[in-house]
Coordinates of C-alpha atoms and ligand atoms in Angstrom, one line a residue:
X1 CA 11.4 -18.2 22.5
X2 CA 11.3 -18.8 26.2
X3 CA 9.0 -16.1 27.6
X4 CA 8.4 -15.9 31.3
X5 CA 5.0 -17.2 32.0
X6 CA 2.5 -15.2 34.0
X7 CA 0.0 -16.4 36.6
X8 CA -1.0 -20.1 36.6
X9 CA -3.4 -20.1 39.6
X10 CA -7.1 -19.0 39.9
X11 CA -7.9 -15.4 40.5
X12 CA -10.5 -15.3 43.3
X13 CA -11.3 -12.1 45.2
X14 CA -8.1 -10.4 44.0
X15 CA -5.8 -13.2 45.2
X16 CA -4.0 -15.8 43.1
X17 CA -5.3 -19.0 44.6
X18 CA -4.0 -22.5 44.3
X19 CA -6.4 -25.3 43.7
X20 CA -6.1 -28.9 44.9
X21 CA -5.6 -30.1 41.3
X22 CA -3.8 -28.9 38.2
X23 CA -4.0 -29.7 34.5
X24 CA -1.4 -29.3 31.7
X25 CA -1.4 -26.8 28.9
X26 CA 0.4 -27.8 25.7
X27 CA 2.2 -26.1 22.8
X28 CA 0.5 -27.6 19.7
X29 CA 3.5 -26.9 17.5
X30 CA 5.5 -29.7 19.2
X31 CA 3.1 -31.2 21.8
X32 CA 5.3 -30.2 24.7
X33 CA 3.8 -29.2 28.0
X34 CA 4.2 -25.5 28.6
X35 CA 2.8 -25.4 32.1
X36 CA 0.3 -26.7 34.5
X37 CA -2.6 -24.5 35.7
X38 CA -5.0 -24.7 38.6
X39 CA -8.0 -26.9 37.9
X40 CA -10.9 -25.2 39.7
X41 CA -13.2 -27.2 41.9
X42 CA -16.9 -26.7 42.7
X43 CA -15.8 -25.0 46.0
X44 CA -13.6 -22.6 43.9
X45 CA -16.6 -21.8 41.7
X46 CA -18.7 -21.0 44.7
X47 CA -16.0 -18.8 46.2
X48 CA -15.7 -16.9 42.9
X49 CA -19.5 -16.2 43.0
X50 CA -19.2 -15.1 46.7
X51 CA -16.5 -12.7 45.7
X52 CA -18.2 -11.3 42.6
X53 CA -21.5 -10.9 44.5
X54 CA -19.8 -9.0 47.3
X55 CA -17.7 -6.8 45.0
X56 CA -20.8 -5.9 43.0
X57 CA -22.3 -4.1 46.0
X58 CA -19.6 -1.4 45.7
X59 CA -18.4 -1.7 42.1
X60 CA -21.9 -1.1 40.7
X61 CA -22.0 2.3 42.6
X62 CA -18.7 3.5 41.2
X63 CA -18.7 6.4 38.7
X64 CA -18.5 5.6 35.0
X65 CA -15.4 7.8 34.9
X66 CA -13.5 5.7 37.4
X67 CA -14.5 2.5 35.5
X68 CA -13.4 4.2 32.2
X69 CA -10.0 4.9 33.8
X70 CA -9.5 1.3 34.8
X71 CA -10.2 0.2 31.2
X72 CA -8.0 3.0 29.7
X73 CA -5.1 1.9 32.0
X74 CA -5.7 -1.7 31.0
X75 CA -5.5 -0.6 27.3
X76 CA -2.2 1.2 28.0
X77 CA -0.7 -1.8 29.8
X78 CA -1.7 -4.2 27.2
X79 CA -0.5 -2.0 24.4
X80 CA 2.9 -1.6 26.0
X81 CA 3.2 -5.4 26.5
X82 CA 1.7 -6.3 23.1
X83 CA 4.6 -8.5 21.9
X84 CA 4.5 -10.5 25.1
X85 CA 0.7 -11.0 24.7
X86 CA 1.2 -12.2 21.1
X87 CA 4.0 -14.6 22.1
X88 CA 1.8 -16.1 24.9
X89 CA -1.1 -16.6 22.5
X90 CA 1.1 -18.2 19.9
X91 CA 2.7 -20.5 22.4
X92 CA -0.5 -22.0 23.7
X93 CA -2.8 -21.7 20.7
X94 CA -0.2 -22.4 17.9
X95 CA -1.3 -19.5 15.6
X96 CA 1.3 -17.5 13.7
X97 CA 2.9 -14.6 15.5
X98 CA 1.4 -12.3 12.9
X99 CA -2.1 -13.5 13.7
X100 CA -1.4 -13.4 17.4
X101 CA -0.1 -9.8 17.2
X102 CA -3.2 -8.7 15.2
X103 CA -5.4 -10.4 17.8
X104 CA -3.5 -8.7 20.7
X105 CA -4.0 -5.3 19.1
X106 CA -7.7 -6.0 18.4
X107 CA -8.1 -7.3 22.0
X108 CA -6.6 -4.2 23.6
X109 CA -8.9 -2.0 21.4
X110 CA -11.9 -3.4 23.2
X111 CA -10.5 -1.9 26.4
X112 CA -10.1 1.4 24.7
X113 CA -13.5 1.4 23.1
X114 CA -15.3 0.5 26.3
X115 CA -13.3 3.0 28.3
X116 CA -14.9 5.6 26.0
X117 CA -18.3 4.0 26.2
X118 CA -18.4 3.8 30.0
X119 CA -19.3 7.4 30.4
X120 CA -21.8 7.4 27.5
X121 CA -24.4 5.1 29.0
X122 CA -27.7 6.7 27.9
X123 CA -31.1 7.0 29.4
X124 CA -34.4 8.2 28.0
X125 CA -36.9 10.8 29.0
X126 CA -40.3 11.3 27.4
X127 CA -43.9 12.0 28.1
X128 CA -46.6 9.3 27.9
X129 CA -48.7 9.9 24.8
X130 CA -51.6 11.2 26.8
X131 CA -49.2 13.2 29.1
X132 CA -50.5 11.6 32.3
X133 CA -47.0 10.8 33.4
X134 CA -43.3 11.1 32.5
X135 CA -41.4 8.1 31.4
X136 CA -37.8 8.0 32.5
X137 CA -35.7 5.0 31.4
X138 CA -32.5 4.3 33.3
X139 CA -29.9 1.6 32.9
X140 CA -28.4 -0.2 35.8
X141 CA -25.6 -2.8 35.8
X142 CA -27.1 -6.3 35.6
X143 CA -25.0 -7.9 38.3
X144 CA -22.5 -10.8 38.4
X145 CA -21.7 -12.1 34.9
X146 CA -20.4 -15.5 33.9
X147 CA -18.0 -15.1 30.9
X148 CA -17.1 -18.2 28.9
X149 CA -14.6 -18.0 26.0
X150 CA -13.2 -20.3 23.3
X151 CA -9.6 -21.1 22.4
X152 CA -9.5 -19.5 18.9
X153 CA -9.1 -15.9 20.1
X154 CA -7.9 -16.3 23.7
X155 CA -7.3 -12.6 24.3
X156 CA -9.9 -10.8 22.1
X157 CA -12.9 -13.0 23.2
X158 CA -12.0 -12.2 26.8
X159 CA -11.5 -8.4 26.4
X160 CA -14.7 -8.2 24.3
X161 CA -16.6 -9.4 27.4
X162 CA -14.5 -7.9 30.3
X163 CA -14.5 -4.4 28.6
X164 CA -18.3 -3.9 28.5
X165 CA -18.9 -5.7 31.8
X166 CA -16.5 -3.3 33.6
X167 CA -17.8 -0.3 31.7
X168 CA -21.4 -1.2 32.8
X169 CA -20.4 -1.7 36.5
X170 CA -20.6 -5.5 36.6
X171 CA -18.4 -8.0 38.3
X172 CA -17.5 -11.2 36.7
X173 CA -16.2 -14.8 36.6
X174 CA -14.2 -15.5 33.4
X175 CA -13.8 -19.2 32.4
X176 CA -11.4 -19.5 29.5
X177 CA -11.1 -22.5 27.2
X178 CA -9.0 -25.3 28.8
X179 CA -6.7 -25.3 25.8
X180 CA -5.7 -21.6 26.2
X181 CA -6.0 -20.5 29.8
X182 CA -2.6 -18.7 30.1
X183 CA -3.6 -15.7 28.0
X184 CA -6.8 -15.2 30.1
X185 CA -4.8 -15.4 33.3
X186 CA -2.4 -12.8 32.0
X187 CA -5.3 -10.5 31.0
X188 CA -6.7 -10.8 34.5
X189 CA -3.3 -9.8 35.8
X190 CA -3.4 -6.7 33.5
X191 CA -6.8 -5.9 35.0
X192 CA -5.4 -6.1 38.5
X193 CA -2.5 -3.9 37.6
X194 CA -5.0 -1.4 36.0
X195 CA -6.7 -1.0 39.3
X196 CA -9.8 -3.4 39.1
X197 CA -10.9 -3.8 42.7
X198 CA -10.6 -7.2 44.3
X199 CA -13.5 -9.5 43.3
X200 CA -14.4 -7.5 40.1
X201 CA -12.6 -9.9 37.8
X202 CA -12.4 -13.5 38.9
X203 CA -10.9 -16.3 36.7
X204 CA -11.5 -20.0 36.9
X205 CA -9.4 -22.3 34.8
X206 CA -10.7 -25.8 34.7
X207 CA -10.7 -29.1 32.9
X208 CA -14.3 -29.7 34.1
X209 CA -16.2 -26.9 32.3
X210 CA -19.6 -28.5 32.4
X211 CA -19.5 -29.1 36.2
X212 CA -18.0 -25.7 37.0
X213 CA -20.3 -23.7 34.7
X214 CA -23.5 -25.5 35.8
X215 CA -22.6 -24.8 39.4
X216 CA -22.2 -21.1 38.6
X217 CA -25.4 -21.0 36.5
X218 CA -27.5 -22.6 39.2
X219 CA -26.5 -19.8 41.6
X220 CA -29.3 -17.2 41.7
X221 CA -26.7 -14.5 42.4
X222 CA -25.3 -14.8 38.8
X223 CA -27.5 -12.6 36.5
X224 CA -26.1 -13.1 33.0
X225 CA -24.0 -15.5 31.0
X226 CA -22.0 -14.3 28.1
X227 CA -20.8 -17.2 26.0
X228 CA -18.6 -17.4 22.9
X229 CA -18.2 -20.9 21.4
X230 CA -19.9 -23.6 19.5
X231 CA -23.6 -23.6 18.8
X232 CA -23.7 -27.1 20.4
X233 CA -22.5 -25.9 23.8
X234 CA -24.5 -22.6 23.4
X235 CA -27.7 -24.6 23.3
X236 CA -26.7 -26.6 26.4
X237 CA -26.2 -23.3 28.3
X238 CA -29.5 -21.8 27.0
X239 CA -31.3 -24.8 28.5
X240 CA -29.5 -24.3 31.8
X241 CA -30.2 -20.6 31.7
X242 CA -34.0 -21.3 31.3
X243 CA -34.1 -22.7 34.9
X244 CA -33.4 -19.3 36.4
X245 CA -34.5 -17.2 33.4
X246 CA -30.9 -15.9 33.2
X247 CA -30.0 -13.3 30.6
X248 CA -27.9 -14.8 27.8
X249 CA -25.5 -13.4 25.2
X250 CA -24.5 -16.0 22.7
X251 CA -21.8 -15.7 20.1
X252 CA -21.9 -19.0 18.4
X253 CA -20.7 -20.9 15.3
X254 CA -20.7 -19.7 11.7
X255 CA -20.8 -21.0 8.2
X256 CA -19.9 -17.9 6.3
X257 CA -20.6 -17.7 2.5
X258 CA -18.2 -15.7 0.3
X259 CA -19.8 -14.5 -2.9
X260 CA -17.8 -13.4 -6.0
X261 CA -20.4 -11.9 -8.3
X262 CA -20.3 -11.3 -12.0
X263 CA -18.2 -8.2 -12.7
X264 CA -16.3 -8.3 -9.4
X265 CA -12.6 -7.5 -9.5
X266 CA -11.0 -11.0 -9.2
X267 CA -7.7 -9.9 -7.8
X268 CA -9.4 -7.9 -5.0
X269 CA -11.7 -10.9 -4.4
X270 CA -8.6 -13.2 -4.1
X271 CA -7.0 -10.7 -1.7
X272 CA -10.2 -10.6 0.4
X273 CA -10.6 -14.3 0.3
X274 CA -7.1 -14.8 1.7
X275 CA -8.0 -12.6 4.7
X276 CA -11.5 -14.0 5.1
X277 CA -10.3 -17.6 4.9
X278 CA -6.9 -17.5 6.4
X279 CA -7.1 -15.0 9.2
X280 CA -6.3 -17.0 12.3
X281 CA -5.5 -20.0 10.1
X282 CA -9.2 -20.4 9.3
X283 CA -10.1 -21.0 13.0
X284 CA -12.5 -18.1 13.2
X285 CA -16.3 -18.0 13.6
X286 CA -16.1 -15.4 10.8
X287 CA -13.9 -17.5 8.5
X288 CA -15.2 -17.7 5.0
X289 CA -16.4 -21.3 5.0
X290 CA -17.6 -21.7 1.4
X291 CA -17.0 -19.7 -1.8
X292 CA -19.7 -19.2 -4.4
X293 CA -18.1 -17.9 -7.5
X294 CA -19.8 -16.8 -10.8
X295 CA -19.0 -19.1 -13.7
X296 CA -17.4 -16.2 -15.7
X297 CA -14.6 -15.9 -13.2
X298 CA -14.5 -19.2 -11.3
X299 CA -11.5 -20.7 -13.1
X300 CA -9.4 -17.5 -12.7
X301 CA -10.5 -17.1 -9.1
X302 CA -9.7 -20.8 -8.2
X303 CA -6.3 -20.6 -9.9
X304 CA -5.2 -17.3 -8.3
X305 CA -6.6 -18.3 -4.9
X306 CA -4.9 -21.7 -5.0
X307 CA -1.6 -20.0 -5.9
X308 CA -2.0 -17.5 -3.0
X309 CA -2.7 -20.3 -0.6
X310 CA 0.3 -22.2 -1.9
X311 CA 2.6 -19.2 -1.2
X312 CA 1.9 -19.4 2.6
X313 CA 4.7 -20.6 4.8
X314 CA 3.5 -23.2 7.3
X315 CA 5.5 -23.8 10.5
X316 CA 5.7 -23.1 14.2
X317 CA 3.7 -20.0 15.0
X318 CA 6.5 -18.5 17.0
X319 CA 8.8 -18.2 14.0
X320 CA 8.6 -14.6 12.6
X321 CA 8.2 -15.7 9.0
X322 CA 5.4 -18.2 9.6
X323 CA 2.1 -17.4 7.8
X324 CA 0.1 -20.4 9.1
X325 CA 0.9 -21.9 12.5
X326 CA -0.3 -25.1 14.0
X327 CA -4.0 -25.9 14.7
X328 CA -4.8 -25.7 18.4
X329 CA -4.5 -29.5 18.9
X330 CA -4.1 -32.7 17.0
X331 CA -7.7 -33.5 17.8
X332 CA -8.9 -30.3 16.1
X333 CA -6.6 -30.9 13.1
X334 CA -7.9 -34.4 12.7
X335 CA -11.5 -33.1 12.7
X336 CA -10.6 -31.0 9.6
X337 CA -8.8 -34.0 8.0
X338 CA -11.9 -36.0 8.4
X339 CA -14.0 -33.4 6.6
X340 CA -11.4 -33.4 3.8
X341 CA -11.7 -37.1 3.4
X342 CA -15.5 -36.9 3.3
X343 CA -15.3 -34.2 0.5
X344 CA -13.0 -36.6 -1.4
X345 CA -15.4 -39.4 -1.0
X346 CA -18.1 -37.1 -2.4
X347 CA -16.0 -36.6 -5.5
X348 CA -14.7 -33.1 -4.9
X349 CA -11.3 -32.2 -6.4
X350 CA -9.1 -31.6 -3.3
X351 CA -5.6 -30.0 -3.6
X352 CA -3.2 -29.7 -0.7
X353 CA -1.2 -26.7 -1.5
X354 CA 1.8 -26.8 0.8
X355 CA 4.2 -29.1 2.6
X356 CA 3.9 -29.0 6.4
X357 CA 6.2 -30.1 9.2
X358 CA 5.7 -33.8 10.1
X359 CA 5.2 -33.4 13.9
X360 CA 2.8 -31.1 15.6
X361 CA -0.8 -30.1 14.7
X362 CA 0.0 -28.7 11.3
X363 CA -2.3 -28.8 8.3
X364 CA -1.7 -27.6 4.7
X365 CA -4.1 -25.1 3.1
X366 CA -6.4 -26.9 0.8
X367 CA -8.4 -25.6 -2.2
X368 CA -11.3 -27.7 -3.2
X369 CA -13.1 -27.4 -6.6
X370 CA -16.0 -29.2 -8.1
X371 CA -17.9 -28.8 -4.9
X372 CA -21.7 -29.1 -4.9
X373 CA -23.8 -27.0 -2.7
X374 CA -25.2 -29.3 0.0
X375 CA -22.0 -31.3 0.3
X376 CA -20.2 -31.7 3.6
X377 CA -17.9 -28.7 3.2
X378 CA -20.8 -26.4 2.6
X379 CA -22.7 -27.7 5.6
X380 CA -20.1 -28.0 8.4
X381 CA -18.1 -25.3 10.0
X382 CA -14.6 -26.2 8.8
X383 CA -12.6 -24.0 11.2
X384 CA -9.4 -24.5 9.3
X385 CA -7.5 -23.7 6.1
X386 CA -9.8 -25.5 3.6
X387 CA -11.5 -23.5 0.8
X388 CA -14.3 -25.2 -1.0
X389 CA -15.4 -23.4 -4.2
X390 CA -18.9 -23.8 -5.7
X391 CA -19.6 -22.3 -9.2
X392 CA -22.9 -20.6 -9.9
X393 CA -24.7 -19.0 -12.9
X394 CA -27.5 -16.9 -11.4
X395 CA -27.0 -14.3 -8.6
X396 CA -30.4 -15.3 -7.1
X397 CA -29.3 -18.9 -6.9
X398 CA -26.0 -17.8 -5.1
X399 CA -28.0 -15.8 -2.6
X400 CA -30.3 -18.7 -2.0
X401 CA -27.4 -21.1 -1.4
X402 CA -25.6 -18.6 0.8
X403 CA -28.7 -18.4 3.1
X404 CA -29.3 -22.1 3.0
X405 CA -27.8 -22.8 6.5
X406 CA -28.9 -22.8 10.1
X407 CA -26.0 -20.3 10.8
X408 CA -26.2 -16.5 10.2
X409 CA -23.1 -14.8 11.5
X410 CA -21.4 -13.1 8.6
X411 CA -21.3 -13.2 4.8
X412 CA -18.8 -11.7 2.3
X413 CA -19.9 -10.1 -1.0
X414 CA -17.6 -9.1 -3.8
X415 CA -19.6 -7.1 -6.3
X416 CA -18.8 -4.8 -9.1
X417 CA -19.4 -1.8 -6.8
X418 CA -20.6 -0.8 -3.3
X419 CA -24.2 -0.2 -4.5
X420 CA -24.6 -3.7 -5.9
X421 CA -22.8 -5.0 -2.8
X422 CA -25.3 -3.3 -0.4
X423 CA -28.3 -4.5 -2.6
X424 CA -27.1 -8.1 -2.2
X425 CA -26.0 -7.7 1.5
X426 CA -29.6 -6.7 2.3
X427 CA -30.7 -10.1 1.2
X428 CA -28.2 -12.0 3.4
X429 CA -29.6 -13.6 6.6
X430 CA -26.5 -12.8 8.5
X431 CA -25.8 -10.3 11.4
X432 CA -22.8 -8.9 9.5
X433 CA -21.9 -8.5 5.8
X434 CA -18.4 -7.5 4.6
X435 CA -18.7 -5.8 1.2
X436 CA -15.7 -5.9 -1.2
X437 CA -13.5 -6.6 1.9
X438 CA -12.2 -9.6 3.7
X439 CA -12.7 -8.6 7.3
X440 CA -15.6 -6.8 9.2
X441 CA -14.7 -7.1 12.9
X442 CA -14.1 -3.9 14.7
X443 CA -14.6 -3.0 18.4
X444 CA -16.8 -0.1 17.4
X445 CA -19.2 -2.3 15.4
X446 CA -22.0 -4.5 16.7
X447 CA -20.7 -8.1 16.3
X448 CA -23.1 -10.9 16.3
X449 CA -25.2 -13.3 14.4
X450 CA -28.8 -14.3 13.3
X451 CA -30.3 -17.7 13.5
X452 CA -28.2 -20.3 15.3
X453 CA -25.2 -18.1 15.3
X454 CA -26.3 -16.3 18.4
X455 CA -28.2 -13.9 20.5
X456 CA -27.2 -10.3 21.3
X457 CA -24.3 -8.2 20.1
X458 CA -20.7 -7.5 21.3
X459 CA -18.8 -4.3 20.6
X460 CA -20.3 -1.1 19.2
X461 CA -22.9 0.8 21.1
X462 CA -24.9 -2.4 21.7
X463 CA -22.1 -4.3 23.5
X464 CA -22.5 -2.5 26.9
X465 CA -26.2 -3.1 26.9
X466 CA -25.6 -6.9 27.3
X467 CA -24.5 -6.0 30.8
X468 CA -27.2 -3.4 31.6
X469 CA -30.7 -3.8 32.7
X470 CA -33.2 -1.1 31.6
X471 CA -35.4 0.3 34.4
X472 CA -38.4 2.5 33.8
X473 CA -39.6 5.1 36.3
X474 CA -43.2 6.4 35.9
X475 CA -43.3 9.8 37.5
X476 CA -45.5 12.9 37.7
X477 CA -43.2 15.8 37.3
Ligands
NAP1 P1 -16.7 -24.9 22.6 O1 -16.3 -26.3 22.6 O2 -18.2 -24.5 22.5 O3 -16.1 -24.2 23.9 C1 -16.3 -22.9 24.2 C2 -16.1 -22.7 25.7 O4 -17.2 -23.4 26.4 C3 -14.8 -23.3 26.3 O5 -14.4 -22.4 27.4 C4 -15.3 -24.6 26.8 O6 -14.4 -25.1 27.8 C5 -16.6 -24.3 27.3 N1 -17.5 -25.5 27.4 C6 -17.5 -26.6 26.7 N2 -18.5 -27.4 27.1 C7 -19.2 -26.8 28.1 C8 -20.3 -27.1 28.9 N3 -20.9 -28.3 28.7 N4 -20.7 -26.2 29.8 C9 -20.1 -25.1 29.9 N5 -19.0 -24.7 29.2 C10 -18.5 -25.6 28.3 O7 -16.1 -24.0 21.4 P2 -14.5 -24.0 21.0 O8 -14.2 -25.3 20.3 O9 -13.7 -23.6 22.1 O10 -14.5 -22.8 19.9 C11 -14.9 -22.9 18.6 C12 -16.3 -22.5 18.4 O11 -16.5 -21.2 18.9 C13 -16.7 -22.4 16.9 O12 -17.9 -23.0 16.7 C14 -16.7 -21.0 16.6 O13 -17.5 -20.6 15.5 C15 -17.2 -20.4 17.9 N6 -16.8 -19.0 18.0 C16 -17.8 -18.0 17.9 C17 -17.4 -16.7 17.9 C18 -18.5 -15.6 17.8 O14 -18.2 -14.5 18.1 N7 -19.7 -15.9 17.2 C19 -16.1 -16.3 18.2 C20 -15.2 -17.3 18.3 C21 -15.5 -18.6 18.2 P3 -13.4 -26.3 27.5 O15 -12.3 -25.6 26.8 O16 -13.0 -26.8 28.8 O17 -14.1 -27.3 26.7

C-alpha cells in the first residue's frame, strides 16, 4: 500500500510538538512497525491544558455559525480524503478496508451532523407557575474537555466527540488509544486545515495513559471528561472525576443480545446477524455478543449463519477483497482464543469456520452451538468474530436472559413484524434496540447505554448537551 503518513508529533496550541520520548505503532497484519509517535509527558499534558484553557476564552465567544463552518469544512476535507483515512485506519488497526471505509464515512458524518446542530442550540423561556418571575434557561459551553478514545473505531470515536465539543464552543485535549494514534493525529490535522483556531484541538499520544489522564483530570481548569472504552477503565475515571465533581460522559462496554423470535424471517435474521456480529470484525461495543434463537428455527439459523461466516475471506485488511482483517494485536486475539477454550471446556460445540493466515493477529470466525445461558460466552464481552447460540422455548425467558447482564448498551430483536419488535424492545434494558435490522448507529441518533454501559448520549440532539452547561436566569420582565 505505502501511504504517506501524516503527523506523528503532539498537537499543542496549534503546533506539532516533539516530545522527549516516542513509542512504536504496529501493523497487526504482519507485526511490522509502521512509525513511532510522540510519547507525551506530564509537562506536555500541562501545556495542553494551558493551551485549551487560554483558547476557551475566545472560542467560547465565537458565533455558532462560525463553529458550524469549521465543522462543515472538516466534513468536506474528510470526505474528499476518505480513501486515505480508510487506509490509515486499516494499517494501524488491522480491520478490513471495507470496514475502515464504512467507519471513515460514519466518522465524517459526525462533523456534518454537528455542523448542522451548532446553530440549533436551544434555550427555554417560561413563566414561574405563580407568575412571580420569568424563567430563562440558557446553555453555555462547559469549558475544556478531555476526550479519551479506544482503538476499535479510531476515527469515528474521535469525531463523535470533537464534533459536538466544537459545536458547543468548547476546547479539548484528545487522547487516542496507544494502539491507533495515527488516525487521531490525522483528524487533528484535518481540524487545523478546516480552520480550528490554535489551542481548540490539542492531541496527546502516549504510552502512559493513566499518568497523563490523571494529571489532566486533577487540573481544575478541565471541566468534563468524555470517555469511550471499557467499563473497567470507565470506573477508574469516574472515581477520579469524583475528586473534582467533574462532568462525565461514559460510553462503555456492551454484551448485546440478539433475539430471533418465533415467526421471524430466518434469512433476514442471518443477514442482520452477519452485520451485527461481523461489523468491524466483531470488535464493536455494539457487536451482537450472544444469540438467543427460538427452538423452531435454531437449527436452520445456526446452519445458515455458520455458512455465511464460513464464506468470509480472512486476510490483511488492506487487501480489497478481505472481509475480515486482523485483530488489533496478538494480545487482543489471544484474549478471544482464551474465551473460546473456556467455552470448549464448558462443553459447547465450537466450530472454526475459515482458514486464516499463519502470521499476524488473525482469528477465524467461530460459530458456537449448545451454549447455555450463564456460560462464559454469554457473560463476557467477546469483542471478536465468535457467535454463541442459545436456544429458547418461551419469549419471556429469552427477554429475561437478554437482560441478565450488568451491561445495557444495545439489543437486537428479530420479530415477525415491527409491532411485535417494538413490544419486545420496550422490555429490553438497553439504551438502543435494533428491530429487524443489524445496525442502529447513526450520527443523528442518541447513542448510549444503560446500566454499566455508560452515562450520557453521543450524537443526535443530545450529543451537544454533553458539552453544554445549562444556566437559569430568574428575571422580572
Ligand atoms: P480501554 O482499555 O478502556 O481503553 C480506552 C482508552 O482509555 C484508551 O485510550 C486507553 O489508552 C485509555 N486508558 C486505559 N487505561 C487508562 C487509565 N487508567 N486512565 C486513563 N485512560 C486509560 O478500551 P479499549 O480496549 O481501547 O476499547 C475496547 C472497549 O471499548 C470495549 O469494552 C468496548 O465495548 C468499548 N467501546 C465502547 C463504545 C461505546 O460507545 N459504548 C465504543 C467503542 C468501544 P491506552 O490505549 O494507552 O491503553
